[in-house]
PDB file of C-alpha atoms in Angstrom:
ATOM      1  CA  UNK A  25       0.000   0.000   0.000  1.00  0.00           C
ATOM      2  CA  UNK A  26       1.070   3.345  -0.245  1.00  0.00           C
ATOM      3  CA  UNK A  27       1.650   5.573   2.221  1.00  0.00           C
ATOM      4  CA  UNK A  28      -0.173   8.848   0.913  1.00  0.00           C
ATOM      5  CA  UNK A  29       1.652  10.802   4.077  1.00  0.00           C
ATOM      6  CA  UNK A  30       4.667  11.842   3.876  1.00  0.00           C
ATOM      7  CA  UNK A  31       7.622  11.496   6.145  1.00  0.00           C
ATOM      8  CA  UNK A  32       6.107  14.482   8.718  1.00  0.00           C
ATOM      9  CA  UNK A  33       2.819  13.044   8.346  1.00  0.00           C
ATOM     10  CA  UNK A  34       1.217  15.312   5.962  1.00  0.00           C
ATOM     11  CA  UNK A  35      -1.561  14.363   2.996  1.00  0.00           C
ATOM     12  CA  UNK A  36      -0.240  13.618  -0.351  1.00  0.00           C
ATOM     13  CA  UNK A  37      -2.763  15.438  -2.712  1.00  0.00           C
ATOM     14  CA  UNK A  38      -0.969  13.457  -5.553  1.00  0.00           C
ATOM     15  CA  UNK A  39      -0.612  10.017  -3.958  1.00  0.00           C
ATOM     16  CA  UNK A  40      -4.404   9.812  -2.994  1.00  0.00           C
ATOM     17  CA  UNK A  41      -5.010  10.924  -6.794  1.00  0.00           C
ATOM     18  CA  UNK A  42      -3.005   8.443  -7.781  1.00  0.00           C
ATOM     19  CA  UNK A  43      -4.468   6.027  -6.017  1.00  0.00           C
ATOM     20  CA  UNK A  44      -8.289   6.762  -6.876  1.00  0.00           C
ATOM     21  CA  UNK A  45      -7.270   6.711 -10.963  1.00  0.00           C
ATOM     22  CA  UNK A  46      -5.795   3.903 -11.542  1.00  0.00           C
ATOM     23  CA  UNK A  47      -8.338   1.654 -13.340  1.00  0.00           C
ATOM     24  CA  UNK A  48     -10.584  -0.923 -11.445  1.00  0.00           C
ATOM     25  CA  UNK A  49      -9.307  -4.422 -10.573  1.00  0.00           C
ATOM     26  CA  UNK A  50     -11.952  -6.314 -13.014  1.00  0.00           C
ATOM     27  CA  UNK A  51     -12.094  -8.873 -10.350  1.00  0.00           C
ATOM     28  CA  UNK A  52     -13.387  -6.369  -8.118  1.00  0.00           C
ATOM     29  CA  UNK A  53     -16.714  -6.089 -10.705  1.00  0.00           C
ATOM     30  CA  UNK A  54     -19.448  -8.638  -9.612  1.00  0.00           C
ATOM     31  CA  UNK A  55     -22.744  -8.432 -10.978  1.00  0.00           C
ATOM     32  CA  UNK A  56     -26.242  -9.500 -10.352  1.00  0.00           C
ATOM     33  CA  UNK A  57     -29.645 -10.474 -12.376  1.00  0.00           C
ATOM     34  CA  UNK A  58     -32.307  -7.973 -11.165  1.00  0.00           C
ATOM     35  CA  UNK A  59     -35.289  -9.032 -13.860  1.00  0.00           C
ATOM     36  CA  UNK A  60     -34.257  -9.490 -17.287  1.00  0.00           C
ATOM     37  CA  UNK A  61     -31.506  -6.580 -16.364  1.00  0.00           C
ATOM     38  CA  UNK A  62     -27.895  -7.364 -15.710  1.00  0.00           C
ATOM     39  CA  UNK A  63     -26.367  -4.787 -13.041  1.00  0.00           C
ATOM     40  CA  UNK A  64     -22.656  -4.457 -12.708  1.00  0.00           C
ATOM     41  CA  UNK A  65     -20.584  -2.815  -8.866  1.00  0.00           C
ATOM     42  CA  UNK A  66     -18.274  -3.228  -6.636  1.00  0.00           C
ATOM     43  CA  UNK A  67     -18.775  -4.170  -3.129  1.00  0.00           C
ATOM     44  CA  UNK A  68     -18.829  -1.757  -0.088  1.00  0.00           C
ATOM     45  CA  UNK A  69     -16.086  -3.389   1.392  1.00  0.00           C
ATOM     46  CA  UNK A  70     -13.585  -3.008  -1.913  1.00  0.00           C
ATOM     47  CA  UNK A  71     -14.834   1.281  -1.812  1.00  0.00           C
ATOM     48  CA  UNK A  72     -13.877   1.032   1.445  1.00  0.00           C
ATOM     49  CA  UNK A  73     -10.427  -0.152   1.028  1.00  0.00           C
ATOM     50  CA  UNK A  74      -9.939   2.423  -1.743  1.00  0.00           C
ATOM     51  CA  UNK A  75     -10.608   5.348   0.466  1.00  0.00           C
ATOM     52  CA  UNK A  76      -8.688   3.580   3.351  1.00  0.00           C
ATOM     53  CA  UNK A  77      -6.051   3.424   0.856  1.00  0.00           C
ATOM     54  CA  UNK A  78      -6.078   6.571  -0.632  1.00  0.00           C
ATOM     55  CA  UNK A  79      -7.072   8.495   2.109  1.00  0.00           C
ATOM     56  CA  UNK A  80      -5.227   6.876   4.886  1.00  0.00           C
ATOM     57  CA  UNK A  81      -7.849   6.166   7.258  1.00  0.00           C
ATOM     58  CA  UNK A  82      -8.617   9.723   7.398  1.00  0.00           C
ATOM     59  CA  UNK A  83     -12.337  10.363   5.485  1.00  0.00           C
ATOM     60  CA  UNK A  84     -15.722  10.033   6.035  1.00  0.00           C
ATOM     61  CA  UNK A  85     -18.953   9.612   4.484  1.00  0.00           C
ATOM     62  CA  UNK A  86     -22.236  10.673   5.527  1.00  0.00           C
ATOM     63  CA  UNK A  87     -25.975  10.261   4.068  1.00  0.00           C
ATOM     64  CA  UNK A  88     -28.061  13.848   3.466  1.00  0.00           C
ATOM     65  CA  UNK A  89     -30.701  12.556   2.234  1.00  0.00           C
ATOM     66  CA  UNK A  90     -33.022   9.749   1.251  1.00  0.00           C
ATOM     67  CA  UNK A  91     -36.056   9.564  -1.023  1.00  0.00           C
ATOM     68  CA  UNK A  92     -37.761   6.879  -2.758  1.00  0.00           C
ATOM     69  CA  UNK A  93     -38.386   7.507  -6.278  1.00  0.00           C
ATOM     70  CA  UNK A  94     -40.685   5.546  -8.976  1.00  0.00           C
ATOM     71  CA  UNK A  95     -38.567   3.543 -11.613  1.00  0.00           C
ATOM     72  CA  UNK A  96     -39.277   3.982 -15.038  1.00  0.00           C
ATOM     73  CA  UNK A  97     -42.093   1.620 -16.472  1.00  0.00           C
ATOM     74  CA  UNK A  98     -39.847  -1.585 -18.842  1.00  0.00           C
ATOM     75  CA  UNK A  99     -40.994  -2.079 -22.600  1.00  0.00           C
ATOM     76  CA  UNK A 100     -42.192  -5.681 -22.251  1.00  0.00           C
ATOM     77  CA  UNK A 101     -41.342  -6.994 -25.514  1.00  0.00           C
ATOM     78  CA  UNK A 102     -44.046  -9.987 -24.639  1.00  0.00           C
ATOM     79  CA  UNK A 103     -47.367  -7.905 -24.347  1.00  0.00           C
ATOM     80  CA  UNK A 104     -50.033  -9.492 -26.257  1.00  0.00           C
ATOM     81  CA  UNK A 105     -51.955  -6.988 -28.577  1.00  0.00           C
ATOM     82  CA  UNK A 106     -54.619  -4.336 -26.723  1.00  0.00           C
ATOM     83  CA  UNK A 107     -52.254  -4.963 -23.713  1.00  0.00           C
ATOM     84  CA  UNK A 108     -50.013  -2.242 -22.067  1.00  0.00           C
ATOM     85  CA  UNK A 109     -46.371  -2.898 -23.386  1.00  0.00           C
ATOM     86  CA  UNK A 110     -44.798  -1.505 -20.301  1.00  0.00           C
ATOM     87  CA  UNK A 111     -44.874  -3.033 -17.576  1.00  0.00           C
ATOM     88  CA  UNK A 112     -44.556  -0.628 -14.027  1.00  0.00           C
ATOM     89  CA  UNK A 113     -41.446  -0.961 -11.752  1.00  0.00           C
ATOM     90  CA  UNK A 114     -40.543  -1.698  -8.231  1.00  0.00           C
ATOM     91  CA  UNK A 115     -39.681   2.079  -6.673  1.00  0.00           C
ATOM     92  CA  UNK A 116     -35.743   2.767  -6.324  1.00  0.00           C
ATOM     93  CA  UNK A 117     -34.092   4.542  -3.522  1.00  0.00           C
ATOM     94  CA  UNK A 118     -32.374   8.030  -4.871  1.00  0.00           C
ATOM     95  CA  UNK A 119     -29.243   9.059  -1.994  1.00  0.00           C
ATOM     96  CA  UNK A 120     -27.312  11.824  -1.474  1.00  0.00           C
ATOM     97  CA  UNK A 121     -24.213  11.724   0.088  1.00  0.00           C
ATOM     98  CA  UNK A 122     -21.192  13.267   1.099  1.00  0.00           C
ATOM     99  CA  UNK A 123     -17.717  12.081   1.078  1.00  0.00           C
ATOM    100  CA  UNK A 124     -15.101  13.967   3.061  1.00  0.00           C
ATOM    101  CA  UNK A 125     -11.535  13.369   2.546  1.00  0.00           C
ATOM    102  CA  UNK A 126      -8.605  15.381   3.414  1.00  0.00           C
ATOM    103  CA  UNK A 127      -6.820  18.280   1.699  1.00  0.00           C
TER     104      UNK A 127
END
């Protein structure tokens, strides 16, 4: 890991920006069937490491807000003639957050 400090213990703007763009480990991706809909993420626990990472311990995150919003109706491609070819959607939850990291 790298040490984003340096040897007085300060932040290193340009270590922790290194650190957040370099690409994505692909095995890191998982993904999951949600209806006929493949959804691709990471975990919680790999952000987490990131930001430990980059951010040496030292940032926090914090939830503003929460709302649940309607989804957007899906074209069912197997409606049968006369019949409404969408086809309504569980609600989603929207969140706002805020990350706080040093420097």
């Amino acid at each position: 890991m790298t040490n984003i400090f340096d040897q007085k213990g300060h932040f290193s703007l340009d270590n922790a920006i290194s650190t957040v763009s370099q690409p994505l480990n692909p095995k890191w991706i998982e993904q999951r069937k949600v209806g006929g809909t493949t959804l691709s993420y990471i975990g919680g626990h790999v952000v987490i490491r990131l930001l430990n990472k980059a951010f040496g311990y030292q940032w926090s995150f914090e939830v503003v807000s929460e709302q649940i919003v309607p989804s957007i109706p899906k074209l069912n491609k197997y409606a049968k003639s006369g019949q409404d070819p969408y086809e309504p959607q569980p609600p989603v939850v929207k969140i706002l957050g805020r990350l706080t990291v040093p420097g």
